[in-house]
GROMACS .gro file of C-alpha atoms in nm:
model
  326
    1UNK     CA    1  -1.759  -1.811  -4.988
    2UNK     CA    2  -1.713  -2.218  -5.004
    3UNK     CA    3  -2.012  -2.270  -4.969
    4UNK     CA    4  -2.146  -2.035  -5.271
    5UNK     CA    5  -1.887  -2.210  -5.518
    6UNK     CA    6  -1.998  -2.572  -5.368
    7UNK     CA    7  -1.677  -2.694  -5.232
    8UNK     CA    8  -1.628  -3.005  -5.043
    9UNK     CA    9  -1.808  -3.091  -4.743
   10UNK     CA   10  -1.467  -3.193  -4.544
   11UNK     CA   11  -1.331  -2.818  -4.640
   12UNK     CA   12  -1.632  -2.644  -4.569
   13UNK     CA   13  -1.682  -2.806  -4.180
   14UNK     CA   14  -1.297  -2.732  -4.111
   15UNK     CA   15  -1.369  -2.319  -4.193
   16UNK     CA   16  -1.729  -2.385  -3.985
   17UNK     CA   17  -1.504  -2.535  -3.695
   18UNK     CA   18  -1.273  -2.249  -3.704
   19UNK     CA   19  -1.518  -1.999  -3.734
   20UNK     CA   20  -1.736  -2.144  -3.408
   21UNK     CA   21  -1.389  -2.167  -3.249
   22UNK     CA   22  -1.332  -1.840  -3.292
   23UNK     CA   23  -1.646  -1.710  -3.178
   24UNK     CA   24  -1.643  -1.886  -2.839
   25UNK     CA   25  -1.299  -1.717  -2.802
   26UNK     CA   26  -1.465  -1.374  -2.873
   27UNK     CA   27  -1.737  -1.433  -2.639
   28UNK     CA   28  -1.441  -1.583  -2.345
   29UNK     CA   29  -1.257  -1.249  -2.445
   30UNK     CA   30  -1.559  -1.016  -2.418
   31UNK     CA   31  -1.832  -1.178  -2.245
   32UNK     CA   32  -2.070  -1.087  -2.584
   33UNK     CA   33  -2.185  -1.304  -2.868
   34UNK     CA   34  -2.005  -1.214  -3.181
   35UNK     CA   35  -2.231  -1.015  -3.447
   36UNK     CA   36  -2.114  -0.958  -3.787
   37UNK     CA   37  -2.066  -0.516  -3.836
   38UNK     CA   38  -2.018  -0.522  -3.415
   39UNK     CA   39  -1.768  -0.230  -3.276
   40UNK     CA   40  -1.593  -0.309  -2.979
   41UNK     CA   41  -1.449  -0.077  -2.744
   42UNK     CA   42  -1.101  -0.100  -2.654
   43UNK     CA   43  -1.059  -0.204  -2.352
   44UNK     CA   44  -0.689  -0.164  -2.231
   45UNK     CA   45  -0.631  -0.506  -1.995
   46UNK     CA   46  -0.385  -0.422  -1.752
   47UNK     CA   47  -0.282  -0.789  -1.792
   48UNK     CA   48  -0.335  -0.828  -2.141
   49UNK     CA   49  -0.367  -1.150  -2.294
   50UNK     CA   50  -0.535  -1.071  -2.623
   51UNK     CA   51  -0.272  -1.186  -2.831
   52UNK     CA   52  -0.371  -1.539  -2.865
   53UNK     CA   53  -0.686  -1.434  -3.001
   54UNK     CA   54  -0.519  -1.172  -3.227
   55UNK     CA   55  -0.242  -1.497  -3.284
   56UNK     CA   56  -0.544  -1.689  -3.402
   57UNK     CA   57  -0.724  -1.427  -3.625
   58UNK     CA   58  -0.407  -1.378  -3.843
   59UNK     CA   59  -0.394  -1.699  -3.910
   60UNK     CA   60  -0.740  -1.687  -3.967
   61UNK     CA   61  -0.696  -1.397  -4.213
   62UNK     CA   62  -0.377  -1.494  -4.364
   63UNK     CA   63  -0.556  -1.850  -4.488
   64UNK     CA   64  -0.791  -1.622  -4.637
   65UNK     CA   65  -0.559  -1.376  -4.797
   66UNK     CA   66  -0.383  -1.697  -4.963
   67UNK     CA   67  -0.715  -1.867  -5.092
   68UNK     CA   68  -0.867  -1.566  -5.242
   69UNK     CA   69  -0.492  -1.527  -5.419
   70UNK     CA   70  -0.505  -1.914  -5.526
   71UNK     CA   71  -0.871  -1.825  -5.677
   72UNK     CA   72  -0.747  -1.529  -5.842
   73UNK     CA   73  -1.051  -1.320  -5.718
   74UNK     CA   74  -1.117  -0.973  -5.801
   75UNK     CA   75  -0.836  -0.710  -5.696
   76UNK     CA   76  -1.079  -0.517  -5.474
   77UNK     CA   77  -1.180  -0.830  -5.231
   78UNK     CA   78  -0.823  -0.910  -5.231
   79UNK     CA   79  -0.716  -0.584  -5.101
   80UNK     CA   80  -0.978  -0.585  -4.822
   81UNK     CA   81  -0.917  -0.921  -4.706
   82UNK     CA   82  -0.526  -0.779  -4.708
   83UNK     CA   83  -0.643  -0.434  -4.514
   84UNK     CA   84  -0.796  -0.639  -4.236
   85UNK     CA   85  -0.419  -0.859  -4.250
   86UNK     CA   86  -0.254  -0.559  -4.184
   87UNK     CA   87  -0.496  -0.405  -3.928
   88UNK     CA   88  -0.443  -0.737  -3.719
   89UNK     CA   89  -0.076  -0.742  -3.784
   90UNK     CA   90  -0.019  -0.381  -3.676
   91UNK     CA   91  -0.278  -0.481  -3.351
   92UNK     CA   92  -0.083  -0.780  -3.260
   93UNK     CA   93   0.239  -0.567  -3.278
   94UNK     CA   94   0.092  -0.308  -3.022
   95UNK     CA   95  -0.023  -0.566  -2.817
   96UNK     CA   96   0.299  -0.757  -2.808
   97UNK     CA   97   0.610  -0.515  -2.886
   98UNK     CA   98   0.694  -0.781  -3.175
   99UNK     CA   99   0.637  -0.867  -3.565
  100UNK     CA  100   0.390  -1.143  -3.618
  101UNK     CA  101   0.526  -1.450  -3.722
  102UNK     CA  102   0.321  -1.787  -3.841
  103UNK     CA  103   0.341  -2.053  -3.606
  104UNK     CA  104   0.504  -1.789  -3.324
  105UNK     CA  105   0.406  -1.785  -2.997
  106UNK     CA  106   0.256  -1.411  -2.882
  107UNK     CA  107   0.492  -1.243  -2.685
  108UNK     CA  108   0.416  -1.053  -2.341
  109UNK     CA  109   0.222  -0.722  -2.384
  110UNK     CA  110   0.420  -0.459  -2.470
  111UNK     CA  111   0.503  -0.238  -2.130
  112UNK     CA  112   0.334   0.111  -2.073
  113UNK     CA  113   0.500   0.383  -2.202
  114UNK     CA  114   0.659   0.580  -1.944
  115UNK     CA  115   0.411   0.822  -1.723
  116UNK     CA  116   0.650   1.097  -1.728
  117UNK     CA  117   0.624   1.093  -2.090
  118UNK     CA  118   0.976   1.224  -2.168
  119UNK     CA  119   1.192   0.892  -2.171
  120UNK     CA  120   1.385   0.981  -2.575
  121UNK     CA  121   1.469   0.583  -2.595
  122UNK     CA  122   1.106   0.499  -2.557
  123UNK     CA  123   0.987   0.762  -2.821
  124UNK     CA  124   1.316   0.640  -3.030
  125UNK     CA  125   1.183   0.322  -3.018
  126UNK     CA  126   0.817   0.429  -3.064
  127UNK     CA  127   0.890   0.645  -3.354
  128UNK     CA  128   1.133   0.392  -3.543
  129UNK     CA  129   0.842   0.063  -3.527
  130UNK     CA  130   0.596   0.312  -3.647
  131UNK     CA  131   0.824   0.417  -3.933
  132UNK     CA  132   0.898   0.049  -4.039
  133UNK     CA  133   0.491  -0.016  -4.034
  134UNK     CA  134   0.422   0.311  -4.268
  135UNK     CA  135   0.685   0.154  -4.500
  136UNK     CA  136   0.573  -0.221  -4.527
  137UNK     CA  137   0.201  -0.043  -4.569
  138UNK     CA  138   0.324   0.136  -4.817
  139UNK     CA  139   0.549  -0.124  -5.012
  140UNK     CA  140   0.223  -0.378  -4.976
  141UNK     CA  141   0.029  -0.152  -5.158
  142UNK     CA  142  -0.211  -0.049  -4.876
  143UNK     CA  143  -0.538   0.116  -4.863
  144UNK     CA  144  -0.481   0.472  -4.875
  145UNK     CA  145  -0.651   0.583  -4.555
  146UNK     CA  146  -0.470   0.278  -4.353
  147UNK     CA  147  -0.116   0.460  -4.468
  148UNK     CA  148  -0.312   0.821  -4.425
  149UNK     CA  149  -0.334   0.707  -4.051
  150UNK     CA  150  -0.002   0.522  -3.966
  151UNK     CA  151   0.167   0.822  -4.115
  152UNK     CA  152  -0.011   1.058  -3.858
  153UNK     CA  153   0.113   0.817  -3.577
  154UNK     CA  154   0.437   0.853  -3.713
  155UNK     CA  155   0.441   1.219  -3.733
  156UNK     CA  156   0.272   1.270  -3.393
  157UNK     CA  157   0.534   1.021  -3.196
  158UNK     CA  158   0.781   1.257  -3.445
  159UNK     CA  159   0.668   1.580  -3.318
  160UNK     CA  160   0.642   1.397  -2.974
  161UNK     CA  161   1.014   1.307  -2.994
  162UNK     CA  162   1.158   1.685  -3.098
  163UNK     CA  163   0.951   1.798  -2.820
  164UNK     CA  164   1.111   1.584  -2.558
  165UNK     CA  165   1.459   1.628  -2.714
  166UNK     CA  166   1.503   1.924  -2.881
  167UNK     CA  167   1.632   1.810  -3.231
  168UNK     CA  168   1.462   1.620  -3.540
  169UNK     CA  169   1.458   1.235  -3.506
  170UNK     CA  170   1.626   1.084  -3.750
  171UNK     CA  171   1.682   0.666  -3.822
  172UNK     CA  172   1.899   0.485  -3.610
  173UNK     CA  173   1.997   0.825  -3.451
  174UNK     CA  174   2.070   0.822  -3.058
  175UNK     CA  175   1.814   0.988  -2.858
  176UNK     CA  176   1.932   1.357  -2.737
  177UNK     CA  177   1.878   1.484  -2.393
  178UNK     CA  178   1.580   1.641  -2.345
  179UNK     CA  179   1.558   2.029  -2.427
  180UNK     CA  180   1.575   2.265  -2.173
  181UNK     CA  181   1.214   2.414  -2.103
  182UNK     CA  182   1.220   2.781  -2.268
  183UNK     CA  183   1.286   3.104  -2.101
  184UNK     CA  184   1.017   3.243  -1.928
  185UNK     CA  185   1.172   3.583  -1.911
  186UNK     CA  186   1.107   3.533  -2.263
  187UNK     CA  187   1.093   3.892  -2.529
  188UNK     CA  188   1.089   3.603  -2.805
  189UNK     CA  189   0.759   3.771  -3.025
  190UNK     CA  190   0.965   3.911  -3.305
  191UNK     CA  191   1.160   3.635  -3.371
  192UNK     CA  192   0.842   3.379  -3.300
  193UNK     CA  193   0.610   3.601  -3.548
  194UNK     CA  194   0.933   3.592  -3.840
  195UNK     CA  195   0.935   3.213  -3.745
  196UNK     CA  196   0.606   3.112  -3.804
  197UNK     CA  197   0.568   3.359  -4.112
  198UNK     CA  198   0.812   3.175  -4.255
  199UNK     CA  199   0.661   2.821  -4.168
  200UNK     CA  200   0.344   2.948  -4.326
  201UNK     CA  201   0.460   3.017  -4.655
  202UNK     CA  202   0.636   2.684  -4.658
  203UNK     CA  203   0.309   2.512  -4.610
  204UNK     CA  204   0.155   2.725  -4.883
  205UNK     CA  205   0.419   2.599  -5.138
  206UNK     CA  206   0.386   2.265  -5.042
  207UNK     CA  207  -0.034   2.314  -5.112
  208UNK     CA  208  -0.004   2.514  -5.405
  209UNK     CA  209   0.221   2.216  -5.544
  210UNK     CA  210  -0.005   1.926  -5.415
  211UNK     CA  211   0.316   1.789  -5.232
  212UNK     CA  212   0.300   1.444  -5.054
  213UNK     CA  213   0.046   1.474  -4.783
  214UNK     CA  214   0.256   1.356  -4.527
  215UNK     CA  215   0.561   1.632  -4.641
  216UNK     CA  216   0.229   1.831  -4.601
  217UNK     CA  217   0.115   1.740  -4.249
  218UNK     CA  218   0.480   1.753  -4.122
  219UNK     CA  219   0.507   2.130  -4.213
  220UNK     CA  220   0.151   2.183  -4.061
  221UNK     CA  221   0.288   2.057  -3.754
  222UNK     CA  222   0.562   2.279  -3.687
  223UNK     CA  223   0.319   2.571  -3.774
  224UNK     CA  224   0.079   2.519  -3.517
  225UNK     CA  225   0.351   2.435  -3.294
  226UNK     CA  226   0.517   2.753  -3.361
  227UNK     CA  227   0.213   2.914  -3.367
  228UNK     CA  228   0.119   2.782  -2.957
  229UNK     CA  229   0.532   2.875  -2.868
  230UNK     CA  230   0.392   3.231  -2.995
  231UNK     CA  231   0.067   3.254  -2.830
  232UNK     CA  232   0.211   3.125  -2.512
  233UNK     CA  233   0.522   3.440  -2.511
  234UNK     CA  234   0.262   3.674  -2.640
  235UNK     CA  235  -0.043   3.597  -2.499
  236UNK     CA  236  -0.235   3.653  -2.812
  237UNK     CA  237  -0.293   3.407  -3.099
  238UNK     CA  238  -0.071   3.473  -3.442
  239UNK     CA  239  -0.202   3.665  -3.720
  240UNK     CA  240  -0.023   3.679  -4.054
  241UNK     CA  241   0.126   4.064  -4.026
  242UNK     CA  242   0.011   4.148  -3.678
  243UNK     CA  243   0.305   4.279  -3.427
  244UNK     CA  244   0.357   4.084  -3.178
  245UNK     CA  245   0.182   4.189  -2.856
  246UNK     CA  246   0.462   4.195  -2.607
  247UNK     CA  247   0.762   4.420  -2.620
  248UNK     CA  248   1.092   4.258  -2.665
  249UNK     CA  249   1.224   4.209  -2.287
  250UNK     CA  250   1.560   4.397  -2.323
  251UNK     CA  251   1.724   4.120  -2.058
  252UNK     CA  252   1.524   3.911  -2.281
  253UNK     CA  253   1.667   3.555  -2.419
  254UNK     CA  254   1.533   3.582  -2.731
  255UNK     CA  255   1.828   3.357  -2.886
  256UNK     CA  256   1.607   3.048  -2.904
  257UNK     CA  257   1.361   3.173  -3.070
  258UNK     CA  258   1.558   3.391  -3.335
  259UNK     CA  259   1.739   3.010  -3.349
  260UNK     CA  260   1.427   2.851  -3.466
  261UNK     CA  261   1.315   3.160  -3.674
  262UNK     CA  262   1.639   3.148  -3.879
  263UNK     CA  263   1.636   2.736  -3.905
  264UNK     CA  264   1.309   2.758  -4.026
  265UNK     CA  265   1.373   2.984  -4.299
  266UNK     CA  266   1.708   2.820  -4.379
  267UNK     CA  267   1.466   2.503  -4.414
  268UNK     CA  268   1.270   2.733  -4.693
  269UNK     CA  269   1.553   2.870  -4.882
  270UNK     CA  270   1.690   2.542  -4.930
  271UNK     CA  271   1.360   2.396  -5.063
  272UNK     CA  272   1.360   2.695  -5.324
  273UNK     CA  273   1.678   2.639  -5.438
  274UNK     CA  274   1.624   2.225  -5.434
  275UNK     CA  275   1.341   2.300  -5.644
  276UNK     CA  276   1.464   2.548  -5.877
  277UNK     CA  277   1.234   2.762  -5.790
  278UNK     CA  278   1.203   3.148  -5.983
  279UNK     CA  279   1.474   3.375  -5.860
  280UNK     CA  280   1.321   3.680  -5.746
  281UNK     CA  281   1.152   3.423  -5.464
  282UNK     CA  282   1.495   3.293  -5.370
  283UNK     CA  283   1.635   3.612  -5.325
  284UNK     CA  284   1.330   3.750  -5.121
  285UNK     CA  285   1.384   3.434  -4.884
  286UNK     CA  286   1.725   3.482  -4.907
  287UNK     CA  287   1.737   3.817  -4.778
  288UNK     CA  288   1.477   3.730  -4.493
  289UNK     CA  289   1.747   3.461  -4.388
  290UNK     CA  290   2.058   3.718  -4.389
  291UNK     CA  291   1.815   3.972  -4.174
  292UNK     CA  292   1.755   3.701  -3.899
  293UNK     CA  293   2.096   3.586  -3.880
  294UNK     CA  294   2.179   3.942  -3.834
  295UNK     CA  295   1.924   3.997  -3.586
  296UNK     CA  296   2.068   3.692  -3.415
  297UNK     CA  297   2.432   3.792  -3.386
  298UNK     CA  298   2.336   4.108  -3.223
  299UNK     CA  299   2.095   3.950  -2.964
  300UNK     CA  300   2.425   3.711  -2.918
  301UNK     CA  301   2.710   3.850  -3.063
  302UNK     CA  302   2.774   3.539  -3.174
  303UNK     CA  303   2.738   3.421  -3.632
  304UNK     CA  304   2.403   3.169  -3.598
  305UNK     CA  305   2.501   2.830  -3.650
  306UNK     CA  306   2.299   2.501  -3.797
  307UNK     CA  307   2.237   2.322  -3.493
  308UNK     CA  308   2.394   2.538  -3.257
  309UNK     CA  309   2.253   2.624  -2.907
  310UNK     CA  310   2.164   2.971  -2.895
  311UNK     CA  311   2.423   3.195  -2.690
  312UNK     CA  312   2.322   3.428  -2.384
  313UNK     CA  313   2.179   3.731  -2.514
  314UNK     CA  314   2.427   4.049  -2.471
  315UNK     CA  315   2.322   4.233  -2.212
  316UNK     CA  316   2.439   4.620  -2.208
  317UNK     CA  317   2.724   4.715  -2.022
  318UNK     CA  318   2.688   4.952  -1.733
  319UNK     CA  319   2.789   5.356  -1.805
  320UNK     CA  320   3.079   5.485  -1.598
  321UNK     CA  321   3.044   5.774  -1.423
  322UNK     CA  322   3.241   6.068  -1.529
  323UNK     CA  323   3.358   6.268  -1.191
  324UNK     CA  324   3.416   6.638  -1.300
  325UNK     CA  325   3.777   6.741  -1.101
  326UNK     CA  326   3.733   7.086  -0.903
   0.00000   0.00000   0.00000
């Protein structure tokens, strides 16, 4: 670029003398002469130390973000020198655990996340830096498919976080214990095939009324999540009106899923009625919601409650034995 508009000699060898410094970098980084167009593998350094080099291409970047600004350029070579910004930022960040700053010193490498995978702090963590990177995409008017993919890191560390936990993360929330794995003496089919019926029809809505792709891809999530909870009581994959496979267990447990069934559809009602939506589709979820809540109390005897662990299923109580006196 300086030197198509001619600019001055002294300004023109300091970019050549950061761009050769940069490329001997590259090469003491990778062993490989830098090409223009070339894809790198990532190669995860146990010890790290690529975020001097990251360090140095923001700067790098950022110096070109500013000039093209100063030139008032044209809008779309702004916004891809600002793309590749963010791309570094968001690299440095994952490389370091920390914001890049000008003139700061890279931190450490982030740590590992933890093997076991369940650790709610980490994910709490993991899920709230994500969130705060999907908003400063969005706010700086990012390209749409760099927000398209830091959204579905945020919902996967999301969906990561309820599955650890058992509950919704939420900002600035403190990390639940994790959930109890489910009951394998399961019976949960009815309630699973009502839950993910229900899920279904919300993602419908959402399509039919070209909501925000991410509400979108949320609601997808918890379909095919219900839908593998259902395939893995039943044994057989969902299919809108099919009966579910397995007979209800009468010792069953069947309160967690008839939990999640009637949260799910409370979830739907209350979009209907947030929406305004036409009355005779109110009442028909409605009435689905009342029937599951009823179906709950008599698997617990207990009213279903928002947020409420599910009670032991009732189990029958024995006959006595009527002795006939001689």
């Amino acid at each position: 670029k300086l030197k198509t508009e001619k600019a001055g000699k002294p300004e023109i060898d300091e970019a050549v003398k950061k761009l050769l410094a940069g490329k001997a970098e590259f090469k003491a980084a990778t062993g490989l002469d830098w090409k223009p167009g070339m894809t790198l593998a990532k190669a995860a350094s146990p010890a790290g130390g690529s975020a001097d080099a990251i360090n140095a291409a923001i700067s790098a970047q950022g110096e070109q973000v500013r000039k093209l600004k100063t030139e008032k350029a044209g809008k779309p070579e702004i916004d891809e020198a600002v793309k590749k910004l963010l791309a570094l930022k968001a690299e440095y960040k994952a490389a370091t655990g920390s914001d890049w700053k000008p003139g700061a010193t890279p931190a450490p490498p982030a740590a590992p996340a933890t093997p076991a995978g369940g650790s709610a702090d980490a994910l709490n963590l993991a899920t709230a830096a994500q969130g705060d990177l999907v908003r400063k995409l969005k706010t700086e008017k990012a390209a749409k498919p760099e927000i398209d993919e830091a959204v579905k890191k945020l919902l996967a560390l999301k969906a990561e976080y309820k599955a650890a936990t058992g509950s919704d993360w939420k900002p600035g929330a403190t990390p639940a214990h994790s959930a109890a794995p489910a009951s394998s003496s399961g019976g949960s089919g009815d309630a699973l095939n009502l839950a993910t019926a229900a899920q279904g029809d919300l993602v419908r809505k959402l399509k039919t009324e070209k909501a925000a792709k991410p509400e979108i891809d949320e609601a997808v999530k918890k379909l095919l999540a219900l839908k593998a909870e259902y395939k893995a009581a039943t044994g057989s994959d969902w299919k809108p009106g099919a009966a579910p496979s397995s007979p209800a267990v009468p010792a069953g447990g069947s309160g967690d899923a008839l939990n999640l069934a009637t949260a799910a559809q409370g979830d739907l009602v209350r979009k209907l009625k947030t929406e305004k939506a036409a009355k005779p589709e109110i009442d028909e979820a409605v009435k689905k919601l009342l029937a599951l809540k009823a179906e709950y109390k008599a698997a617990t005897g207990s009213d279903w409650k928002p947020g409420a662990a599910p009670a032991q299923v009732k189990q029958p109580s024995p006959k006595k034995e009527v002795v006939a006196v001689q």
